PDB file of C-alpha atoms and ligand atoms in Angstrom:
ATOM      1  CA  UNK A   1     -24.160 -14.031  22.295  1.00 41.00           C
ATOM      2  CA  UNK A   2     -25.002 -15.278  18.794  1.00 48.00           C
ATOM      3  CA  UNK A   3     -23.271 -18.413  17.586  1.00 45.00           C
ATOM      4  CA  UNK A   4     -21.434 -16.438  14.894  1.00 50.00           C
ATOM      5  CA  UNK A   5     -20.054 -14.037  17.506  1.00 50.00           C
ATOM      6  CA  UNK A   6     -18.665 -16.905  19.563  1.00 54.00           C
ATOM      7  CA  UNK A   7     -16.485 -17.934  16.645  1.00 62.00           C
ATOM      8  CA  UNK A   8     -14.800 -14.534  16.520  1.00 68.00           C
ATOM      9  CA  UNK A   9     -11.564 -14.699  18.429  1.00 64.00           C
ATOM     10  CA  UNK A  10     -10.852 -12.021  20.990  1.00 62.00           C
ATOM     11  CA  UNK A  11      -7.461 -10.370  20.520  1.00 63.00           C
ATOM     12  CA  UNK A  12      -4.793 -12.418  22.288  1.00 57.00           C
ATOM     13  CA  UNK A  13      -2.880  -9.425  23.518  1.00 60.00           C
ATOM     14  CA  UNK A  14      -2.625  -5.702  23.015  1.00 70.00           C
ATOM     15  CA  UNK A  15      -2.627  -5.399  19.240  1.00 90.00           C
ATOM     16  CA  UNK A  16      -3.808  -3.418  16.248  1.00 96.00           C
ATOM     17  CA  UNK A  17      -4.718  -4.209  12.650  1.00 98.00           C
ATOM     18  CA  UNK A  18      -3.731  -2.183   9.620  1.00 98.00           C
ATOM     19  CA  UNK A  19      -6.531  -2.908   7.169  1.00 98.00           C
ATOM     20  CA  UNK A  20      -6.992   0.236   5.069  1.00 98.00           C
ATOM     21  CA  UNK A  21      -6.181   3.939   4.981  1.00 98.00           C
ATOM     22  CA  UNK A  22      -9.931   4.609   5.044  1.00 98.00           C
ATOM     23  CA  UNK A  23     -10.237   3.425   8.635  1.00 97.00           C
ATOM     24  CA  UNK A  24      -6.800   4.390   9.923  1.00 98.00           C
ATOM     25  CA  UNK A  25      -6.737   7.485  12.111  1.00 97.00           C
ATOM     26  CA  UNK A  26      -4.491  10.410  11.301  1.00 98.00           C
ATOM     27  CA  UNK A  27      -2.993  10.110  14.791  1.00 98.00           C
ATOM     28  CA  UNK A  28      -1.967   6.503  14.128  1.00 98.00           C
ATOM     29  CA  UNK A  29      -0.555   7.378  10.699  1.00 98.00           C
ATOM     30  CA  UNK A  30       1.412  10.292  12.138  1.00 98.00           C
ATOM     31  CA  UNK A  31       2.804   8.036  14.858  1.00 98.00           C
ATOM     32  CA  UNK A  32       3.842   5.432  12.263  1.00 98.00           C
ATOM     33  CA  UNK A  33       5.544   8.090  10.109  1.00 98.00           C
ATOM     34  CA  UNK A  34       7.347   9.652  13.081  1.00 98.00           C
ATOM     35  CA  UNK A  35       8.570   6.218  14.222  1.00 98.00           C
ATOM     36  CA  UNK A  36       9.677   5.448  10.657  1.00 98.00           C
ATOM     37  CA  UNK A  37      12.160   8.319  10.699  1.00 98.00           C
ATOM     38  CA  UNK A  38      13.707   6.959  13.901  1.00 97.00           C
ATOM     39  CA  UNK A  39      13.719   3.369  12.699  1.00 97.00           C
ATOM     40  CA  UNK A  40      15.345   4.371   9.408  1.00 98.00           C
ATOM     41  CA  UNK A  41      18.106   6.232  11.232  1.00 96.00           C
ATOM     42  CA  UNK A  42      18.700   3.417  13.710  1.00 94.00           C
ATOM     43  CA  UNK A  43      18.874   0.608  11.143  1.00 94.00           C
ATOM     44  CA  UNK A  44      21.432  -2.005  12.158  1.00 88.00           C
ATOM     45  CA  UNK A  45      21.535  -0.984  15.813  1.00 85.00           C
ATOM     46  CA  UNK A  46      17.952  -1.142  17.082  1.00 82.00           C
ATOM     47  CA  UNK A  47      17.727  -1.118  20.855  1.00 84.00           C
ATOM     48  CA  UNK A  48      14.319  -2.796  21.035  1.00 87.00           C
ATOM     49  CA  UNK A  49      13.105  -5.977  19.382  1.00 95.00           C
ATOM     50  CA  UNK A  50       9.305  -5.708  19.580  1.00 97.00           C
ATOM     51  CA  UNK A  51       8.766  -8.987  17.709  1.00 97.00           C
ATOM     52  CA  UNK A  52      11.228 -11.054  19.805  1.00 97.00           C
ATOM     53  CA  UNK A  53       9.847 -14.544  20.362  1.00 97.00           C
ATOM     54  CA  UNK A  54       7.122 -14.076  17.742  1.00 97.00           C
ATOM     55  CA  UNK A  55       6.438 -15.891  14.480  1.00 98.00           C
ATOM     56  CA  UNK A  56       4.622 -14.010  11.706  1.00 98.00           C
ATOM     57  CA  UNK A  57       3.161 -15.383   8.483  1.00 98.00           C
ATOM     58  CA  UNK A  58       3.095 -13.708   5.099  1.00 98.00           C
ATOM     59  CA  UNK A  59       0.093 -15.099   3.193  1.00 98.00           C
ATOM     60  CA  UNK A  60       0.259 -13.969  -0.421  1.00 98.00           C
ATOM     61  CA  UNK A  61      -2.134 -14.809  -3.255  1.00 97.00           C
ATOM     62  CA  UNK A  62      -0.491 -12.351  -5.673  1.00 97.00           C
ATOM     63  CA  UNK A  63       3.071 -11.741  -6.841  1.00 97.00           C
ATOM     64  CA  UNK A  64       5.361  -9.405  -4.922  1.00 98.00           C
ATOM     65  CA  UNK A  65       8.960  -8.248  -4.796  1.00 98.00           C
ATOM     66  CA  UNK A  66       9.045  -5.147  -2.595  1.00 98.00           C
ATOM     67  CA  UNK A  67       6.303  -6.047  -0.143  1.00 98.00           C
ATOM     68  CA  UNK A  68       7.471  -9.601   0.409  1.00 98.00           C
ATOM     69  CA  UNK A  69      11.165  -8.767   0.788  1.00 98.00           C
ATOM     70  CA  UNK A  70      10.585  -5.702   2.970  1.00 98.00           C
ATOM     71  CA  UNK A  71       8.229  -7.545   5.341  1.00 98.00           C
ATOM     72  CA  UNK A  72      10.493 -10.597   5.570  1.00 98.00           C
ATOM     73  CA  UNK A  73      13.537  -8.441   6.320  1.00 98.00           C
ATOM     74  CA  UNK A  74      11.584  -6.104   8.608  1.00 98.00           C
ATOM     75  CA  UNK A  75      10.116  -8.878  10.765  1.00 98.00           C
ATOM     76  CA  UNK A  76      13.577 -10.445  11.192  1.00 97.00           C
ATOM     77  CA  UNK A  77      15.197  -7.102  12.041  1.00 96.00           C
ATOM     78  CA  UNK A  78      12.569  -6.590  14.750  1.00 97.00           C
ATOM     79  CA  UNK A  79      13.527  -9.919  16.342  1.00 96.00           C
ATOM     80  CA  UNK A  80      10.733 -12.079  14.895  1.00 98.00           C
ATOM     81  CA  UNK A  81      10.632 -15.178  12.705  1.00 98.00           C
ATOM     82  CA  UNK A  82       8.724 -15.257   9.470  1.00 98.00           C
ATOM     83  CA  UNK A  83       7.152 -17.866   7.200  1.00 98.00           C
ATOM     84  CA  UNK A  84       5.973 -17.238   3.650  1.00 98.00           C
ATOM     85  CA  UNK A  85       2.808 -19.028   2.577  1.00 98.00           C
ATOM     86  CA  UNK A  86       1.682 -18.740  -1.018  1.00 95.00           C
ATOM     87  CA  UNK A  87      -2.063 -19.304  -1.387  1.00 85.00           C
ATOM     88  CA  UNK A  88      -1.416 -22.619  -3.088  1.00 89.00           C
ATOM     89  CA  UNK A  89       0.900 -23.854  -0.323  1.00 93.00           C
ATOM     90  CA  UNK A  90      -1.961 -24.087   2.142  1.00 95.00           C
ATOM     91  CA  UNK A  91      -5.501 -25.512   2.142  1.00 94.00           C
ATOM     92  CA  UNK A  92      -6.875 -22.021   1.518  1.00 93.00           C
ATOM     93  CA  UNK A  93      -5.924 -22.565  -2.119  1.00 91.00           C
ATOM     94  CA  UNK A  94      -8.154 -25.688  -2.177  1.00 93.00           C
ATOM     95  CA  UNK A  95     -11.142 -23.930  -0.719  1.00 94.00           C
ATOM     96  CA  UNK A  96     -10.713 -23.960   3.070  1.00 95.00           C
ATOM     97  CA  UNK A  97     -12.599 -20.988   4.448  1.00 97.00           C
ATOM     98  CA  UNK A  98     -10.791 -17.813   5.509  1.00 97.00           C
ATOM     99  CA  UNK A  99     -12.479 -17.940   8.906  1.00 97.00           C
ATOM    100  CA  UNK A 100     -11.280 -21.499   9.535  1.00 97.00           C
ATOM    101  CA  UNK A 101      -7.753 -20.689   8.317  1.00 97.00           C
ATOM    102  CA  UNK A 102      -7.754 -17.629  10.567  1.00 97.00           C
ATOM    103  CA  UNK A 103      -8.859 -19.551  13.651  1.00 97.00           C
ATOM    104  CA  UNK A 104      -6.121 -22.128  13.147  1.00 97.00           C
ATOM    105  CA  UNK A 105      -3.370 -19.635  12.429  1.00 97.00           C
ATOM    106  CA  UNK A 106      -4.462 -17.338  15.233  1.00 97.00           C
ATOM    107  CA  UNK A 107      -3.666 -20.145  17.694  1.00 97.00           C
ATOM    108  CA  UNK A 108      -0.184 -20.734  16.285  1.00 97.00           C
ATOM    109  CA  UNK A 109       1.323 -17.483  15.049  1.00 97.00           C
ATOM    110  CA  UNK A 110       1.537 -13.944  16.374  1.00 97.00           C
ATOM    111  CA  UNK A 111       0.683 -11.829  13.324  1.00 98.00           C
ATOM    112  CA  UNK A 112      -0.236 -12.025   9.645  1.00 98.00           C
ATOM    113  CA  UNK A 113       0.588  -9.961   6.584  1.00 98.00           C
ATOM    114  CA  UNK A 114      -1.872 -10.692   3.782  1.00 98.00           C
ATOM    115  CA  UNK A 115      -1.803  -9.884   0.051  1.00 98.00           C
ATOM    116  CA  UNK A 116      -4.942 -10.969  -1.746  1.00 98.00           C
ATOM    117  CA  UNK A 117      -7.888  -9.943  -3.925  1.00 98.00           C
ATOM    118  CA  UNK A 118     -10.908  -9.211  -1.724  1.00 98.00           C
ATOM    119  CA  UNK A 119     -10.561  -6.642   1.054  1.00 98.00           C
ATOM    120  CA  UNK A 120     -13.237  -8.578   2.944  1.00 98.00           C
ATOM    121  CA  UNK A 121     -10.884 -11.592   3.165  1.00 98.00           C
ATOM    122  CA  UNK A 122      -8.263  -9.573   5.081  1.00 98.00           C
ATOM    123  CA  UNK A 123     -10.938  -8.136   7.340  1.00 98.00           C
ATOM    124  CA  UNK A 124     -12.440 -11.563   7.980  1.00 98.00           C
ATOM    125  CA  UNK A 125      -9.004 -12.977   8.790  1.00 98.00           C
ATOM    126  CA  UNK A 126      -8.419 -10.182  11.306  1.00 97.00           C
ATOM    127  CA  UNK A 127     -11.805 -10.773  12.901  1.00 97.00           C
ATOM    128  CA  UNK A 128     -11.467 -14.541  13.309  1.00 97.00           C
ATOM    129  CA  UNK A 129      -7.749 -14.833  14.058  1.00 97.00           C
ATOM    130  CA  UNK A 130      -7.453 -12.379  16.932  1.00 96.00           C
ATOM    131  CA  UNK A 131      -3.889 -11.567  15.897  1.00 97.00           C
ATOM    132  CA  UNK A 132      -2.534  -8.341  14.317  1.00 98.00           C
ATOM    133  CA  UNK A 133      -3.330  -8.432  10.611  1.00 98.00           C
ATOM    134  CA  UNK A 134      -1.744  -6.181   7.997  1.00 98.00           C
ATOM    135  CA  UNK A 135      -3.112  -5.538   4.517  1.00 98.00           C
ATOM    136  CA  UNK A 136      -0.196  -5.964   2.101  1.00 99.00           C
ATOM    137  CA  UNK A 137      -2.442  -5.077  -0.892  1.00 98.00           C
ATOM    138  CA  UNK A 138      -5.970  -5.963  -1.867  1.00 98.00           C
ATOM    139  CA  UNK A 139      -8.079  -4.948  -4.850  1.00 98.00           C
ATOM    140  CA  UNK A 140      -9.376  -2.053  -2.716  1.00 98.00           C
ATOM    141  CA  UNK A 141      -6.304  -0.571  -1.046  1.00 98.00           C
ATOM    142  CA  UNK A 142      -2.533  -0.672  -0.643  1.00 98.00           C
ATOM    143  CA  UNK A 143      -2.122   1.120   2.704  1.00 98.00           C
ATOM    144  CA  UNK A 144       1.541   0.242   3.386  1.00 99.00           C
ATOM    145  CA  UNK A 145       2.495   1.683  -0.005  1.00 99.00           C
ATOM    146  CA  UNK A 146       0.758   4.991   0.565  1.00 98.00           C
ATOM    147  CA  UNK A 147       2.324   5.407   4.003  1.00 98.00           C
ATOM    148  CA  UNK A 148       5.766   4.834   2.445  1.00 99.00           C
ATOM    149  CA  UNK A 149       4.913   7.300  -0.346  1.00 99.00           C
ATOM    150  CA  UNK A 150       3.864  10.019   2.079  1.00 99.00           C
ATOM    151  CA  UNK A 151       6.935   9.365   4.215  1.00 99.00           C
ATOM    152  CA  UNK A 152       9.150   9.717   1.113  1.00 99.00           C
ATOM    153  CA  UNK A 153       7.464  12.942   0.046  1.00 99.00           C
ATOM    154  CA  UNK A 154       7.764  14.466   3.515  1.00 98.00           C
ATOM    155  CA  UNK A 155      11.393  13.346   3.853  1.00 98.00           C
ATOM    156  CA  UNK A 156      12.237  15.326   0.727  1.00 98.00           C
ATOM    157  CA  UNK A 157       9.782  18.236   0.772  1.00 98.00           C
ATOM    158  CA  UNK A 158       8.416  18.629   4.316  1.00 98.00           C
ATOM    159  CA  UNK A 159       4.760  18.375   5.269  1.00 98.00           C
ATOM    160  CA  UNK A 160       2.438  17.136   2.531  1.00 98.00           C
ATOM    161  CA  UNK A 161      -0.413  19.237   3.983  1.00 98.00           C
ATOM    162  CA  UNK A 162      -1.435  21.941   1.513  1.00 98.00           C
ATOM    163  CA  UNK A 163       0.504  20.345  -1.358  1.00 98.00           C
ATOM    164  CA  UNK A 164      -0.920  19.074  -4.653  1.00 98.00           C
ATOM    165  CA  UNK A 165      -0.591  15.423  -5.634  1.00 99.00           C
ATOM    166  CA  UNK A 166      -1.362  14.451  -9.238  1.00 99.00           C
ATOM    167  CA  UNK A 167      -2.164  10.779  -9.779  1.00 99.00           C
ATOM    168  CA  UNK A 168      -1.834   9.844 -13.454  1.00 98.00           C
ATOM    169  CA  UNK A 169      -3.227   6.652 -15.033  1.00 98.00           C
ATOM    170  CA  UNK A 170      -5.573   3.991 -13.643  1.00 98.00           C
ATOM    171  CA  UNK A 171      -7.512   6.090 -11.162  1.00 98.00           C
ATOM    172  CA  UNK A 172      -9.705   3.139 -10.213  1.00 98.00           C
ATOM    173  CA  UNK A 173      -6.940   0.942  -8.794  1.00 98.00           C
ATOM    174  CA  UNK A 174      -6.056   0.066  -5.206  1.00 98.00           C
ATOM    175  CA  UNK A 175      -3.159   2.547  -4.983  1.00 98.00           C
ATOM    176  CA  UNK A 176      -5.339   5.418  -6.256  1.00 98.00           C
ATOM    177  CA  UNK A 177      -8.001   4.452  -3.702  1.00 98.00           C
ATOM    178  CA  UNK A 178      -5.521   4.671  -0.837  1.00 98.00           C
ATOM    179  CA  UNK A 179      -4.380   8.088  -2.087  1.00 98.00           C
ATOM    180  CA  UNK A 180      -8.047   9.172  -2.087  1.00 98.00           C
ATOM    181  CA  UNK A 181      -8.512   8.216   1.556  1.00 98.00           C
ATOM    182  CA  UNK A 182      -5.186   9.780   2.571  1.00 98.00           C
ATOM    183  CA  UNK A 183      -5.947  13.170   0.994  1.00 98.00           C
ATOM    184  CA  UNK A 184      -8.514  14.541   3.438  1.00 94.00           C
ATOM    185  CA  UNK A 185      -6.719  13.089   6.454  1.00 98.00           C
ATOM    186  CA  UNK A 186      -3.331  14.620   5.583  1.00 98.00           C
ATOM    187  CA  UNK A 187      -4.864  17.784   4.085  1.00 98.00           C
ATOM    188  CA  UNK A 188      -3.383  17.712   0.582  1.00 98.00           C
ATOM    189  CA  UNK A 189      -5.147  18.299  -2.727  1.00 98.00           C
ATOM    190  CA  UNK A 190      -5.462  15.176  -4.871  1.00 98.00           C
ATOM    191  CA  UNK A 191      -6.040  15.454  -8.607  1.00 98.00           C
ATOM    192  CA  UNK A 192      -6.588  12.300 -10.623  1.00 98.00           C
ATOM    193  CA  UNK A 193      -6.054  12.127 -14.392  1.00 98.00           C
ATOM    194  CA  UNK A 194      -7.713   9.089 -15.939  1.00 98.00           C
ATOM    195  CA  UNK A 195      -9.860   8.263 -18.935  1.00 98.00           C
ATOM    196  CA  UNK A 196     -13.570   7.945 -18.057  1.00 97.00           C
ATOM    197  CA  UNK A 197     -13.457   4.152 -17.851  1.00 98.00           C
ATOM    198  CA  UNK A 198     -10.694   4.173 -15.232  1.00 98.00           C
ATOM    199  CA  UNK A 199     -11.824   7.003 -13.014  1.00 98.00           C
ATOM    200  CA  UNK A 200     -12.479   6.264  -9.326  1.00 97.00           C
ATOM    201  CA  UNK A 201     -16.017   5.472  -8.232  1.00 93.00           C
ATOM    202  CA  UNK A 202     -17.698   8.756  -7.302  1.00 88.00           C
ATOM    203  CA  UNK A 203     -18.756   7.441  -3.898  1.00 94.00           C
ATOM    204  CA  UNK A 204     -15.122   6.953  -2.832  1.00 95.00           C
ATOM    205  CA  UNK A 205     -14.281  10.660  -3.043  1.00 94.00           C
ATOM    206  CA  UNK A 206     -17.537  11.444  -1.269  1.00 94.00           C
ATOM    207  CA  UNK A 207     -16.718   8.999   1.513  1.00 96.00           C
ATOM    208  CA  UNK A 208     -13.185  10.367   1.784  1.00 97.00           C
ATOM    209  CA  UNK A 209     -14.098  14.077   1.742  1.00 96.00           C
ATOM    210  CA  UNK A 210     -11.341  16.632   1.243  1.00 95.00           C
ATOM    211  CA  UNK A 211     -10.150  18.283  -1.941  1.00 97.00           C
ATOM    212  CA  UNK A 212     -10.244  15.642  -4.672  1.00 98.00           C
ATOM    213  CA  UNK A 213     -10.828  16.237  -8.373  1.00 97.00           C
ATOM    214  CA  UNK A 214     -10.940  13.854 -11.316  1.00 98.00           C
ATOM    215  CA  UNK A 215     -10.359  14.797 -14.924  1.00 98.00           C
ATOM    216  CA  UNK A 216      -9.619  13.155 -18.258  1.00 98.00           C
ATOM    217  CA  UNK A 217      -7.326  16.098 -19.018  1.00 98.00           C
ATOM    218  CA  UNK A 218      -3.844  15.043 -17.944  1.00 98.00           C
ATOM    219  CA  UNK A 219      -2.360  18.518 -18.512  1.00 98.00           C
ATOM    220  CA  UNK A 220      -4.868  20.258 -16.258  1.00 98.00           C
ATOM    221  CA  UNK A 221      -4.145  17.718 -13.533  1.00 98.00           C
ATOM    222  CA  UNK A 222      -0.347  17.993 -13.765  1.00 98.00           C
ATOM    223  CA  UNK A 223      -0.212  21.788 -13.887  1.00 98.00           C
ATOM    224  CA  UNK A 224       1.585  23.173 -10.838  1.00 98.00           C
ATOM    225  CA  UNK A 225       1.577  19.831  -8.973  1.00 98.00           C
ATOM    226  CA  UNK A 226       4.113  19.124  -6.219  1.00 99.00           C
ATOM    227  CA  UNK A 227       4.098  15.393  -6.922  1.00 99.00           C
ATOM    228  CA  UNK A 228       3.420  13.415 -10.091  1.00 99.00           C
ATOM    229  CA  UNK A 229       2.539   9.844  -9.179  1.00 99.00           C
ATOM    230  CA  UNK A 230       1.676   6.782 -11.207  1.00 98.00           C
ATOM    231  CA  UNK A 231       1.002   3.056 -10.935  1.00 98.00           C
ATOM    232  CA  UNK A 232       0.789   0.247 -13.487  1.00 98.00           C
ATOM    233  CA  UNK A 233      -2.043   0.285 -16.016  1.00 98.00           C
ATOM    234  CA  UNK A 234      -2.703  -3.428 -15.542  1.00 98.00           C
ATOM    235  CA  UNK A 235      -3.038  -4.288 -11.885  1.00 98.00           C
ATOM    236  CA  UNK A 236      -2.684  -7.880 -10.700  1.00 98.00           C
ATOM    237  CA  UNK A 237      -5.894  -9.703 -11.485  1.00 97.00           C
ATOM    238  CA  UNK A 238      -6.690  -7.489 -14.482  1.00 97.00           C
ATOM    239  CA  UNK A 239      -4.453  -9.289 -16.972  1.00 98.00           C
ATOM    240  CA  UNK A 240      -7.415 -10.363 -19.127  1.00 98.00           C
ATOM    241  CA  UNK A 241      -8.136  -6.669 -19.788  1.00 98.00           C
ATOM    242  CA  UNK A 242      -4.544  -5.868 -20.783  1.00 98.00           C
ATOM    243  CA  UNK A 243      -5.221  -5.059 -24.447  1.00 98.00           C
ATOM    244  CA  UNK A 244      -8.190  -2.819 -23.717  1.00 98.00           C
ATOM    245  CA  UNK A 245      -6.408  -1.064 -20.850  1.00 98.00           C
ATOM    246  CA  UNK A 246      -3.338  -0.274 -22.934  1.00 98.00           C
ATOM    247  CA  UNK A 247      -5.561   1.131 -25.693  1.00 98.00           C
ATOM    248  CA  UNK A 248      -7.625   3.332 -23.371  1.00 98.00           C
ATOM    249  CA  UNK A 249      -4.821   4.439 -21.040  1.00 98.00           C
ATOM    250  CA  UNK A 250      -2.301   5.313 -23.769  1.00 98.00           C
ATOM    251  CA  UNK A 251      -1.552   8.975 -23.318  1.00 97.00           C
ATOM    252  CA  UNK A 252      -1.866   8.845 -19.521  1.00 98.00           C
ATOM    253  CA  UNK A 253       1.875   8.696 -19.119  1.00 98.00           C
ATOM    254  CA  UNK A 254       4.382  10.583 -16.986  1.00 98.00           C
ATOM    255  CA  UNK A 255       7.038  11.858 -19.379  1.00 98.00           C
ATOM    256  CA  UNK A 256       9.247  14.937 -19.808  1.00 98.00           C
ATOM    257  CA  UNK A 257       6.456  17.021 -21.367  1.00 98.00           C
ATOM    258  CA  UNK A 258       4.184  16.336 -18.388  1.00 98.00           C
ATOM    259  CA  UNK A 259       6.924  16.957 -15.822  1.00 98.00           C
ATOM    260  CA  UNK A 260       7.440  20.398 -17.385  1.00 98.00           C
ATOM    261  CA  UNK A 261       3.873  21.349 -16.446  1.00 98.00           C
ATOM    262  CA  UNK A 262       4.355  20.504 -12.771  1.00 98.00           C
ATOM    263  CA  UNK A 263       6.191  22.700 -10.218  1.00 98.00           C
ATOM    264  CA  UNK A 264       9.873  23.177 -10.940  1.00 98.00           C
ATOM    265  CA  UNK A 265      10.949  21.012  -8.016  1.00 97.00           C
ATOM    266  CA  UNK A 266       8.093  18.511  -8.362  1.00 98.00           C
ATOM    267  CA  UNK A 267       8.809  14.937  -7.333  1.00 98.00           C
ATOM    268  CA  UNK A 268       7.993  11.999  -9.580  1.00 99.00           C
ATOM    269  CA  UNK A 269       7.076   8.791  -7.793  1.00 99.00           C
ATOM    270  CA  UNK A 270       5.971   5.293  -8.808  1.00 98.00           C
ATOM    271  CA  UNK A 271       4.980   2.467  -6.483  1.00 98.00           C
ATOM    272  CA  UNK A 272       6.709  -0.017  -8.847  1.00 98.00           C
ATOM    273  CA  UNK A 273       6.951  -2.376 -10.654  1.00 98.00           C
ATOM    274  CA  UNK A 274       7.265   0.018 -13.615  1.00 98.00           C
ATOM    275  CA  UNK A 275       6.343  -0.706 -17.204  1.00 98.00           C
ATOM    276  CA  UNK A 276       8.484   1.682 -19.211  1.00 98.00           C
ATOM    277  CA  UNK A 277       6.765   3.136 -22.237  1.00 98.00           C
ATOM    278  CA  UNK A 278       3.354   2.643 -20.608  1.00 98.00           C
ATOM    279  CA  UNK A 279       2.563   4.621 -17.430  1.00 98.00           C
ATOM    280  CA  UNK A 280       6.024   6.266 -17.413  1.00 98.00           C
ATOM    281  CA  UNK A 281       8.732   6.577 -20.015  1.00 98.00           C
ATOM    282  CA  UNK A 282      12.238   5.270 -19.471  1.00 98.00           C
ATOM    283  CA  UNK A 283      13.983   8.665 -19.437  1.00 98.00           C
ATOM    284  CA  UNK A 284      11.633  10.096 -16.788  1.00 98.00           C
ATOM    285  CA  UNK A 285      11.909   7.037 -14.578  1.00 98.00           C
ATOM    286  CA  UNK A 286      15.701   7.153 -14.765  1.00 98.00           C
ATOM    287  CA  UNK A 287      15.789  10.928 -14.159  1.00 98.00           C
ATOM    288  CA  UNK A 288      13.798  10.378 -10.944  1.00 98.00           C
ATOM    289  CA  UNK A 289      15.299   7.006  -9.989  1.00 98.00           C
ATOM    290  CA  UNK A 290      16.792   8.338  -6.741  1.00 98.00           C
ATOM    291  CA  UNK A 291      13.359   9.267  -5.449  1.00 98.00           C
ATOM    292  CA  UNK A 292      11.592   6.211  -6.852  1.00 98.00           C
ATOM    293  CA  UNK A 293      14.025   3.681  -5.399  1.00 98.00           C
ATOM    294  CA  UNK A 294      14.233   5.476  -2.076  1.00 98.00           C
ATOM    295  CA  UNK A 295      10.431   5.249  -2.068  1.00 98.00           C
ATOM    296  CA  UNK A 296      10.842   1.478  -2.535  1.00 98.00           C
ATOM    297  CA  UNK A 297      13.434   1.292   0.259  1.00 98.00           C
ATOM    298  CA  UNK A 298      11.122   3.238   2.541  1.00 98.00           C
ATOM    299  CA  UNK A 299       8.644   0.357   2.382  1.00 98.00           C
ATOM    300  CA  UNK A 300      11.039  -1.474   4.719  1.00 98.00           C
ATOM    301  CA  UNK A 301      11.322   1.348   7.246  1.00 98.00           C
ATOM    302  CA  UNK A 302       7.611   2.232   7.244  1.00 98.00           C
ATOM    303  CA  UNK A 303       6.583  -1.390   7.621  1.00 98.00           C
ATOM    304  CA  UNK A 304       8.935  -1.864  10.567  1.00 98.00           C
ATOM    305  CA  UNK A 305       7.133   1.082  12.165  1.00 98.00           C
ATOM    306  CA  UNK A 306       3.769  -0.513  11.277  1.00 98.00           C
ATOM    307  CA  UNK A 307       4.792  -3.857  12.797  1.00 98.00           C
ATOM    308  CA  UNK A 308       6.046  -2.165  15.990  1.00 97.00           C
ATOM    309  CA  UNK A 309       2.794  -0.169  16.217  1.00 98.00           C
ATOM    310  CA  UNK A 310       0.669  -3.268  15.590  1.00 98.00           C
ATOM    311  CA  UNK A 311       2.035  -5.072  18.642  1.00 97.00           C
ATOM    312  CA  UNK A 312       2.131  -2.027  20.927  1.00 94.00           C
TER     313      UNK A 312
HETATM  314  N1  LIG B 401       4.852  -1.707  -4.804  1.00 73.82           N
HETATM  315  C1  LIG B 401       4.676  -3.002  -4.445  1.00 73.82           C
HETATM  316  O1  LIG B 401       3.836  -3.339  -3.617  1.00 73.82           O
HETATM  317  O2  LIG B 401       5.533  -3.842  -5.043  1.00 73.82           O
HETATM  318  P1  LIG B 401       5.449  -5.431  -5.023  1.00 73.82           P
HETATM  319  O3  LIG B 401       4.219  -5.816  -5.816  1.00 73.82           O
HETATM  320  O4  LIG B 401       6.711  -5.887  -5.690  1.00 73.82           O
HETATM  321  O5  LIG B 401       5.343  -5.909  -3.620  1.00 73.82           O
HETATM  322  N1  LIG B 402      -2.089  -1.510  -8.618  1.00 73.82           N
HETATM  323  C1  LIG B 402      -1.016  -2.478  -8.634  1.00 73.82           C
HETATM  324  C2  LIG B 402      -0.060  -2.209  -7.525  1.00 73.82           C
HETATM  325  C3  LIG B 402       1.178  -3.062  -7.552  1.00 73.82           C
HETATM  326  C4  LIG B 402       2.075  -2.799  -6.385  1.00 73.82           C
HETATM  327  C5  LIG B 402      -1.576  -3.880  -8.531  1.00 73.82           C
HETATM  328  O1  LIG B 402      -2.534  -4.104  -7.790  1.00 73.82           O
HETATM  329  O2  LIG B 402      -1.055  -4.764  -9.216  1.00 73.82           O
END
């Protein structure tokens, strides 16, 4: 055994990590979505408490409303305790290595939910901690969001297989990436409308396979779609590019004119937070608020299913 391998901590008990849609199997995602439906129905009178006796940590280096609140509530409702650690609360913020942080925390807590910049940091934490580790958003992916989005779509419209999803806006962001990796696995068509500068890297679609197209023509992308989806133009960490992004992405907005091009009963979804007048206009967001806020609520139910799966 190499010295480096010795430092990697073997899993402490039966456990799974949720690191990215790219590496998650369809079987696992289907199980999580099926369990979500049950968990949502049983809210308030769960018979099992899979996290009883456990303490989980939320380690966040970026802002959050939905993800933080839904994980904190979800862990408690599953019988666990939870601590929130902002990056600057712990030595990680002063330069302690991820692998050292992971080896300490892995000996004290039972699971970690991490929101940060580099995907490799979440993967390294999982490797060295030996405890279930959940990606709560990195620059590469936002897997919990996409599972909640697909759950919401299927709750309202049935199977997403064979449907057409139109992603409008910053096609090179984490949420778009997770949609790309979900498309082939779930068997839906994904069309992305973005200006050249914010189109996904070509190798991602190749890696993902499936039916994915990218165009600068927003109308072509929206035409006949079953779902119009958007995310912020300025993702966390990209604030320095705000001016340039707003200039280039103006026009890539979900509004009434675009909704008219989609299927008559098309859903409009947004991962939130929303910036009205940018990626979506106020009237369209309000017209589809029932779906959009149920999508936000579903983060709680899906993540409870993810947590239960992770310790099973
Ligand atoms: N959609 C989402 O992840 O929201 P937060 O950034 O508020 O957690
Ligand atoms: N792409 C956005 C998602 C926010 C939930 C970001 O990374 O800021």
